Amino acid sequence: MAGKVEIGETSTVVKKRPKMKDKTKETWAGILFVSPLIIGTSILVIIPIFMALIVSFTDYVFIRGMGEMTFTGLKNYTRMLTDAQFIKSLVNNLILLCAIPVSMGIALLLATIINKYVYFKSLFRVIYFMPFISSIVAIAVVFQLLFHPSFGPINEFLMWLGISDPPRWLADTRWALATIIIIQIWTGLGFNLIIYLAALQNIPKELYEAADMDGANFWGKFRRITVPMITPTSFFLFMMGIIGSFKSFELIVVLTGGGPNYATSTLVYYIYERAFLNLNSAYAAALSIFLLLFLLVLTIINWYGQKKWVHY
Amino acid sequence: MKKKLVLLLLFVGFIALLAACGNNGASDASNEGDSNAGEGNKDPVTINLHHWYNEEQDNWHAVIEAFEEEHPHIKVNTITTGNNNSQENREQVDITAASGGKLDVIMLSNEADLNQRVAYGMFEPLNDYIEKVGLNMEETFLVDQSIDGVYYSLPAKYSMMFVMLNKDALDEAGLDIPKEWTWDEFMEYAAALTQGEGSNKRYGTYFEWWPFYRTLALTNHEDAGYVKPDGKTSNMDHPMFRKSLEIRERGEQEGWATPHADVIGAGLNYRTEYFNQRAAMLVTGSFMVAEAGGVPGSPSEFTTAFAPIPTSVKGDPITSGGGVETISIYSGSEHKDEAFEFIYWYTTKGIHLQGKYIPATAGTDYKDIVQRLLEDSPAPEKVDIDSLVHTLEVTNVMRPLIVPYQPELDSVVQNLTDEFLLGSEDMDTTIEKVHQRVQQVIDENN
């Protein structure tokens, strides 16, 4: 009873109030709808970025608290210029970027084959997708065994082929990064493959039929129809690849810890080492601001570059 | 309007949730304190203890219970990563400190970690507290952890370096258990104990990837650190650093040590290599004593004997840079007196009661502690107790200079010697490079 009365009362109150203009109402509703995201991103992303920016000009150490930091100007940034480990990590990151087109190329090749020329399509899809959903740690352990410098199956095979001094893979300053790239291509292949398969199936058959009528061969069709038709997908995968390669961290922590002699250290790993092992929080903040700007520049280049080669 | 109100409430709730996330740890702890309150006359104070041990296995419950019984006005709330991973604990402590969480008593696994944090004012100086209770540090403890005359910690679990030997392999090769020895003799032993070929090869010894194993021969010297005692000059031109690299080089070339490439390339681990008999000797620390007979479920298949850490010159005193764990009070703790009561009680009484670690107190009965350490061992008969007790008794602790930026130096030594150990750089260049880089890091930090 009491409840009913209350409801009645409230509704009369509502009726009495002057109606808000439809437009204001919509604006408010809109703001309310996006507010969780805006608040979430500001608290978790935007504010921390600004904090990092401020901190990068100080000598802040995160276990000491904000109260005791002093401004040191550009010292953290000038330090980067002479920091050999930082430069090495950056170069490693750039090398890792080169692996993305390779990975995409292999994925496209496999996707074309699986799409048209094999039976049990879905089985192959699952097989190639497995590495992508497996735990990085498990993958790392398996590859450690495969790449064992003395008794690993890969090196035994190479020695059987007659190579007397095969690379020592992860324990080799010249090969460690290549090994990481191989593992990364292998794990990322499934994702690229699935996306490419979907894209291939969306290409209208008529185009190929028309090309057949004109007497185009396989290579011609692939170059003139398939590749241009899937450029939006390639662009998407390329962007994802760049993001993924700058985030590469777990594999490196588990496999090499950035070693031997920083051969596999990447920017993110180096930031971690500086921030949490050496407790140089301010320097680490400066490094991450550099990473942010670097990624921004890369994205801008990509964004303008795509107009030249992506066909929608 | 009502819908809007609901939305607004949701919105406020969302923010409150976000805010609450940050404080979870702290509020949990204080709640626990409240619910326990009211038993005594005065409300007991709750202090947090951060460590990384498994509480069931290592008898922590009994320790805390005994302490709370003796000190009814204090409750101890233990927060452990529980996985014996001291690095994880260290990171958790750092982050708790950075986010303003409640920290009181903190354990760290070594002095380098302590020193690094003391430099940023993380720990409370203990001199006044020590004076107040009349604790004689020199007489009570085997090690001195003071930094420039100020104590920031009491020494807890004591670890010295020693050598574990596969006694079955020794008998086979007709070798005695060494009572004292030099690195040259160590290398002869290693060569004699190497057996087999290919994947079944048993190496004489195994060196883990840790930086420690690149400065082995330095451990017996007064000026053993990376930095000379003046705190300003690199010590890496020390002849014993060269000697250490020579030991490693011979190990690689003569084939009596597991190749470094295998160690880092295949991610080998010293425990499995030793207990699976792929290496007959292991330079390691006394933290391995409890496991010497194997771990529950996989008893050791052979007898393990012990020898002190080798010296570089015959007859030199046997000294080991001990990795003595530290127990300290957070400088922002609200209950420092109670926290000190706990660390004082724990380092002098609790750790003995616990019977799981070798205490750092003077006058410890090693025979007794060793027997208690082996209580849970699946095969205590596989541990040669006489040589173990002898080793523990003859080894003295030596304390090299540790600087706050130790982890950075560790990383320099590790990375630059990797090139040498993998054979891509010769010894002179390596020593030169390490010496230079260490000096550079020292200059950057001074």
JSON list of C-alpha atoms in Angstrom, two decimals, chain A residues 7 10 14 17 20 25 28 32-33 35-37 39-40 43-44 60-65 68 75 79 82-83 85 88 143-145 147-151 168 170-174 255-262 272-274 276-280, chain B residues 1-2 4 7-8 11 14-15 18 87 90-91 93-95 97-99 116-117 119-122 198-201 203 259-268 330 407-408 411-412 414-416 418-419 421-425 433 437 440 444-445:
[
{"chain": "A", "resi": 7, "resn": "ILE", "atom": "CA", "xyz": [5.07, 5.83, -6.61]},
{"chain": "A", "resi": 10, "resn": "THR", "atom": "CA", "xyz": [6.81, 10.69, -7.39]},
{"chain": "A", "resi": 14, "resn": "VAL", "atom": "CA", "xyz": [7.77, 14.42, -12.36]},
{"chain": "A", "resi": 17, "resn": "ARG", "atom": "CA", "xyz": [8.39, 19.70, -13.50]},
{"chain": "A", "resi": 20, "resn": "MET", "atom": "CA", "xyz": [13.64, 19.41, -20.48]},
{"chain": "A", "resi": 25, "resn": "LYS", "atom": "CA", "xyz": [17.97, 15.54, -22.80]},
{"chain": "A", "resi": 28, "resn": "TRP", "atom": "CA", "xyz": [22.77, 14.37, -21.20]},
{"chain": "A", "resi": 32, "resn": "LEU", "atom": "CA", "xyz": [25.91, 9.48, -19.39]},
{"chain": "A", "resi": 33, "resn": "PHE", "atom": "CA", "xyz": [26.37, 6.67, -21.86]},
{"chain": "A", "resi": 35, "resn": "SER", "atom": "CA", "xyz": [30.90, 8.52, -19.15]},
{"chain": "A", "resi": 36, "resn": "PRO", "atom": "CA", "xyz": [31.94, 5.04, -17.93]},
{"chain": "A", "resi": 37, "resn": "LEU", "atom": "CA", "xyz": [34.42, 4.81, -20.77]},
{"chain": "A", "resi": 39, "resn": "ILE", "atom": "CA", "xyz": [36.10, 8.06, -16.69]},
{"chain": "A", "resi": 40, "resn": "GLY", "atom": "CA", "xyz": [37.70, 4.68, -17.05]},
{"chain": "A", "resi": 43, "resn": "ILE", "atom": "CA", "xyz": [41.73, 7.26, -14.61]},
{"chain": "A", "resi": 44, "resn": "LEU", "atom": "CA", "xyz": [43.54, 4.32, -16.12]},
{"chain": "A", "resi": 60, "resn": "TYR", "atom": "CA", "xyz": [61.15, 10.46, -8.64]},
{"chain": "A", "resi": 61, "resn": "VAL", "atom": "CA", "xyz": [61.50, 6.94, -7.23]},
{"chain": "A", "resi": 62, "resn": "PHE", "atom": "CA", "xyz": [58.20, 5.19, -6.87]},
{"chain": "A", "resi": 63, "resn": "ILE", "atom": "CA", "xyz": [58.81, 3.63, -3.47]},
{"chain": "A", "resi": 64, "resn": "ARG", "atom": "CA", "xyz": [59.70, 7.02, -2.00]},
{"chain": "A", "resi": 65, "resn": "GLY", "atom": "CA", "xyz": [56.48, 8.87, -2.72]},
{"chain": "A", "resi": 68, "resn": "GLU", "atom": "CA", "xyz": [60.46, 14.07, -2.09]},
{"chain": "A", "resi": 75, "resn": "LYS", "atom": "CA", "xyz": [68.34, 15.18, -17.65]},
{"chain": "A", "resi": 79, "resn": "ARG", "atom": "CA", "xyz": [70.61, 10.45, -20.67]},
{"chain": "A", "resi": 82, "resn": "THR", "atom": "CA", "xyz": [74.21, 8.07, -24.41]},
{"chain": "A", "resi": 83, "resn": "ASP", "atom": "CA", "xyz": [72.48, 4.98, -23.04]},
{"chain": "A", "resi": 85, "resn": "GLN", "atom": "CA", "xyz": [71.30, -0.39, -23.72]},
{"chain": "A", "resi": 88, "resn": "LYS", "atom": "CA", "xyz": [70.18, -1.43, -28.49]},
{"chain": "A", "resi": 143, "resn": "PHE", "atom": "CA", "xyz": [60.92, -23.96, -27.83]},
{"chain": "A", "resi": 144, "resn": "GLN", "atom": "CA", "xyz": [63.66, -23.99, -25.22]},
{"chain": "A", "resi": 145, "resn": "LEU", "atom": "CA", "xyz": [63.78, -27.75, -25.65]},
{"chain": "A", "resi": 147, "resn": "PHE", "atom": "CA", "xyz": [66.39, -24.94, -29.54]},
{"chain": "A", "resi": 148, "resn": "HIS", "atom": "CA", "xyz": [68.62, -26.63, -26.94]},
{"chain": "A", "resi": 149, "resn": "PRO", "atom": "CA", "xyz": [72.12, -25.62, -28.09]},
{"chain": "A", "resi": 150, "resn": "SER", "atom": "CA", "xyz": [73.72, -29.06, -27.69]},
{"chain": "A", "resi": 151, "resn": "PHE", "atom": "CA", "xyz": [71.02, -31.72, -27.83]},
{"chain": "A", "resi": 168, "resn": "ARG", "atom": "CA", "xyz": [73.26, -21.76, -30.40]},
{"chain": "A", "resi": 170, "resn": "LEU", "atom": "CA", "xyz": [68.85, -18.33, -27.59]},
{"chain": "A", "resi": 171, "resn": "ALA", "atom": "CA", "xyz": [72.38, -18.53, -26.16]},
{"chain": "A", "resi": 172, "resn": "ASP", "atom": "CA", "xyz": [73.97, -16.66, -29.02]},
{"chain": "A", "resi": 173, "resn": "THR", "atom": "CA", "xyz": [74.20, -12.89, -29.18]},
{"chain": "A", "resi": 174, "resn": "ARG", "atom": "CA", "xyz": [73.79, -12.96, -32.97]},
{"chain": "A", "resi": 255, "resn": "LEU", "atom": "CA", "xyz": [63.09, -17.07, -22.46]},
{"chain": "A", "resi": 256, "resn": "THR", "atom": "CA", "xyz": [66.06, -14.75, -22.15]},
{"chain": "A", "resi": 257, "resn": "GLY", "atom": "CA", "xyz": [65.50, -11.97, -19.63]},
{"chain": "A", "resi": 258, "resn": "GLY", "atom": "CA", "xyz": [66.69, -9.57, -22.34]},
{"chain": "A", "resi": 259, "resn": "GLY", "atom": "CA", "xyz": [70.03, -11.38, -22.68]},
{"chain": "A", "resi": 260, "resn": "PRO", "atom": "CA", "xyz": [72.56, -12.48, -23.63]},
{"chain": "A", "resi": 261, "resn": "ASN", "atom": "CA", "xyz": [74.09, -9.03, -23.38]},
{"chain": "A", "resi": 262, "resn": "TYR", "atom": "CA", "xyz": [70.86, -7.20, -24.26]},
{"chain": "A", "resi": 272, "resn": "TYR", "atom": "CA", "xyz": [60.61, -2.82, -16.87]},
{"chain": "A", "resi": 273, "resn": "GLU", "atom": "CA", "xyz": [64.24, -3.40, -15.93]},
{"chain": "A", "resi": 274, "resn": "ARG", "atom": "CA", "xyz": [64.81, 0.27, -15.22]},
{"chain": "A", "resi": 276, "resn": "PHE", "atom": "CA", "xyz": [61.26, -2.36, -11.21]},
{"chain": "A", "resi": 277, "resn": "LEU", "atom": "CA", "xyz": [64.74, -3.83, -10.95]},
{"chain": "A", "resi": 278, "resn": "ASN", "atom": "CA", "xyz": [66.89, -0.71, -10.81]},
{"chain": "A", "resi": 279, "resn": "LEU", "atom": "CA", "xyz": [64.16, 1.49, -9.29]},
{"chain": "A", "resi": 280, "resn": "ASN", "atom": "CA", "xyz": [64.91, 4.35, -11.69]},
{"chain": "B", "resi": 1, "resn": "MET", "atom": "CA", "xyz": [13.78, 11.21, -13.85]},
{"chain": "B", "resi": 2, "resn": "LYS", "atom": "CA", "xyz": [13.89, 7.94, -11.96]},
{"chain": "B", "resi": 4, "resn": "LYS", "atom": "CA", "xyz": [18.36, 9.18, -14.49]},
{"chain": "B", "resi": 7, "resn": "LEU", "atom": "CA", "xyz": [22.06, 5.98, -13.86]},
{"chain": "B", "resi": 8, "resn": "LEU", "atom": "CA", "xyz": [23.56, 8.52, -11.55]},
{"chain": "B", "resi": 11, "resn": "PHE", "atom": "CA", "xyz": [27.79, 6.13, -12.05]},
{"chain": "B", "resi": 14, "resn": "PHE", "atom": "CA", "xyz": [31.30, 2.81, -10.53]},
{"chain": "B", "resi": 15, "resn": "ILE", "atom": "CA", "xyz": [33.59, 5.50, -9.21]},
{"chain": "B", "resi": 18, "resn": "LEU", "atom": "CA", "xyz": [37.34, 2.15, -8.74]},
{"chain": "B", "resi": 87, "resn": "GLN", "atom": "CA", "xyz": [61.56, -11.33, -6.13]},
{"chain": "B", "resi": 90, "resn": "ARG", "atom": "CA", "xyz": [59.97, -7.55, -3.27]},
{"chain": "B", "resi": 91, "resn": "GLU", "atom": "CA", "xyz": [57.89, -6.23, -6.15]},
{"chain": "B", "resi": 93, "resn": "VAL", "atom": "CA", "xyz": [56.28, -4.60, -1.23]},
{"chain": "B", "resi": 94, "resn": "ASP", "atom": "CA", "xyz": [57.47, -1.86, -3.61]},
{"chain": "B", "resi": 95, "resn": "ILE", "atom": "CA", "xyz": [54.04, -1.47, -5.14]},
{"chain": "B", "resi": 97, "resn": "ALA", "atom": "CA", "xyz": [54.66, 1.23, -0.59]},
{"chain": "B", "resi": 98, "resn": "ALA", "atom": "CA", "xyz": [54.05, 3.26, -3.73]},
{"chain": "B", "resi": 99, "resn": "SER", "atom": "CA", "xyz": [50.29, 3.01, -3.40]},
{"chain": "B", "resi": 116, "resn": "GLN", "atom": "CA", "xyz": [68.83, -0.23, -2.61]},
{"chain": "B", "resi": 117, "resn": "ARG", "atom": "CA", "xyz": [65.68, 0.64, -0.67]},
{"chain": "B", "resi": 119, "resn": "ALA", "atom": "CA", "xyz": [68.82, 4.75, -0.11]},
{"chain": "B", "resi": 120, "resn": "TYR", "atom": "CA", "xyz": [65.23, 5.86, -0.76]},
{"chain": "B", "resi": 121, "resn": "GLY", "atom": "CA", "xyz": [64.29, 6.00, 2.90]},
{"chain": "B", "resi": 122, "resn": "MET", "atom": "CA", "xyz": [62.08, 2.95, 2.90]},
{"chain": "B", "resi": 198, "resn": "GLY", "atom": "CA", "xyz": [76.51, -36.73, -25.33]},
{"chain": "B", "resi": 199, "resn": "SER", "atom": "CA", "xyz": [73.18, -36.29, -23.63]},
{"chain": "B", "resi": 200, "resn": "ASN", "atom": "CA", "xyz": [74.10, -38.77, -20.90]},
{"chain": "B", "resi": 201, "resn": "LYS", "atom": "CA", "xyz": [77.19, -36.87, -19.88]},
{"chain": "B", "resi": 203, "resn": "TYR", "atom": "CA", "xyz": [79.55, -32.91, -15.79]},
{"chain": "B", "resi": 259, "resn": "PRO", "atom": "CA", "xyz": [78.29, -25.36, -21.11]},
{"chain": "B", "resi": 260, "resn": "HIS", "atom": "CA", "xyz": [77.04, -21.86, -20.45]},
{"chain": "B", "resi": 261, "resn": "ALA", "atom": "CA", "xyz": [75.16, -21.90, -23.75]},
{"chain": "B", "resi": 262, "resn": "ASP", "atom": "CA", "xyz": [73.09, -24.84, -22.50]},
{"chain": "B", "resi": 263, "resn": "VAL", "atom": "CA", "xyz": [72.50, -23.15, -19.15]},
{"chain": "B", "resi": 264, "resn": "ILE", "atom": "CA", "xyz": [70.99, -20.01, -20.60]},
{"chain": "B", "resi": 265, "resn": "GLY", "atom": "CA", "xyz": [69.81, -21.39, -23.94]},
{"chain": "B", "resi": 266, "resn": "ALA", "atom": "CA", "xyz": [67.80, -24.26, -22.55]},
{"chain": "B", "resi": 267, "resn": "GLY", "atom": "CA", "xyz": [66.90, -22.58, -19.26]},
{"chain": "B", "resi": 268, "resn": "LEU", "atom": "CA", "xyz": [68.50, -25.27, -17.09]},
{"chain": "B", "resi": 330, "resn": "TYR", "atom": "CA", "xyz": [58.85, 0.16, 7.08]},
{"chain": "B", "resi": 407, "resn": "PRO", "atom": "CA", "xyz": [71.24, -4.59, -9.20]},
{"chain": "B", "resi": 408, "resn": "GLU", "atom": "CA", "xyz": [72.55, -2.35, -11.96]},
{"chain": "B", "resi": 411, "resn": "SER", "atom": "CA", "xyz": [73.28, -6.65, -14.68]},
{"chain": "B", "resi": 412, "resn": "VAL", "atom": "CA", "xyz": [76.49, -5.13, -16.10]},
{"chain": "B", "resi": 414, "resn": "GLN", "atom": "CA", "xyz": [76.10, -10.59, -16.10]},
{"chain": "B", "resi": 415, "resn": "ASN", "atom": "CA", "xyz": [75.62, -9.15, -19.56]},
{"chain": "B", "resi": 416, "resn": "LEU", "atom": "CA", "xyz": [79.24, -8.42, -20.36]},
{"chain": "B", "resi": 418, "resn": "ASP", "atom": "CA", "xyz": [77.85, -13.55, -21.10]},
{"chain": "B", "resi": 419, "resn": "GLU", "atom": "CA", "xyz": [79.77, -12.61, -24.24]},
{"chain": "B", "resi": 421, "resn": "LEU", "atom": "CA", "xyz": [81.29, -17.26, -21.49]},
{"chain": "B", "resi": 422, "resn": "LEU", "atom": "CA", "xyz": [79.68, -17.84, -24.89]},
{"chain": "B", "resi": 423, "resn": "GLY", "atom": "CA", "xyz": [83.09, -17.49, -26.48]},
{"chain": "B", "resi": 424, "resn": "SER", "atom": "CA", "xyz": [82.41, -14.38, -28.52]},
{"chain": "B", "resi": 425, "resn": "GLU", "atom": "CA", "xyz": [84.90, -12.22, -26.63]},
{"chain": "B", "resi": 433, "resn": "LYS", "atom": "CA", "xyz": [84.84, -3.66, -20.64]},
{"chain": "B", "resi": 437, "resn": "ARG", "atom": "CA", "xyz": [81.17, -0.10, -17.42]},
{"chain": "B", "resi": 440, "resn": "GLN", "atom": "CA", "xyz": [80.64, 4.35, -15.44]},
{"chain": "B", "resi": 444, "resn": "GLU", "atom": "CA", "xyz": [76.45, 7.94, -12.69]},
{"chain": "B", "resi": 445, "resn": "ASN", "atom": "CA", "xyz": [75.25, 7.10, -9.19]}
]
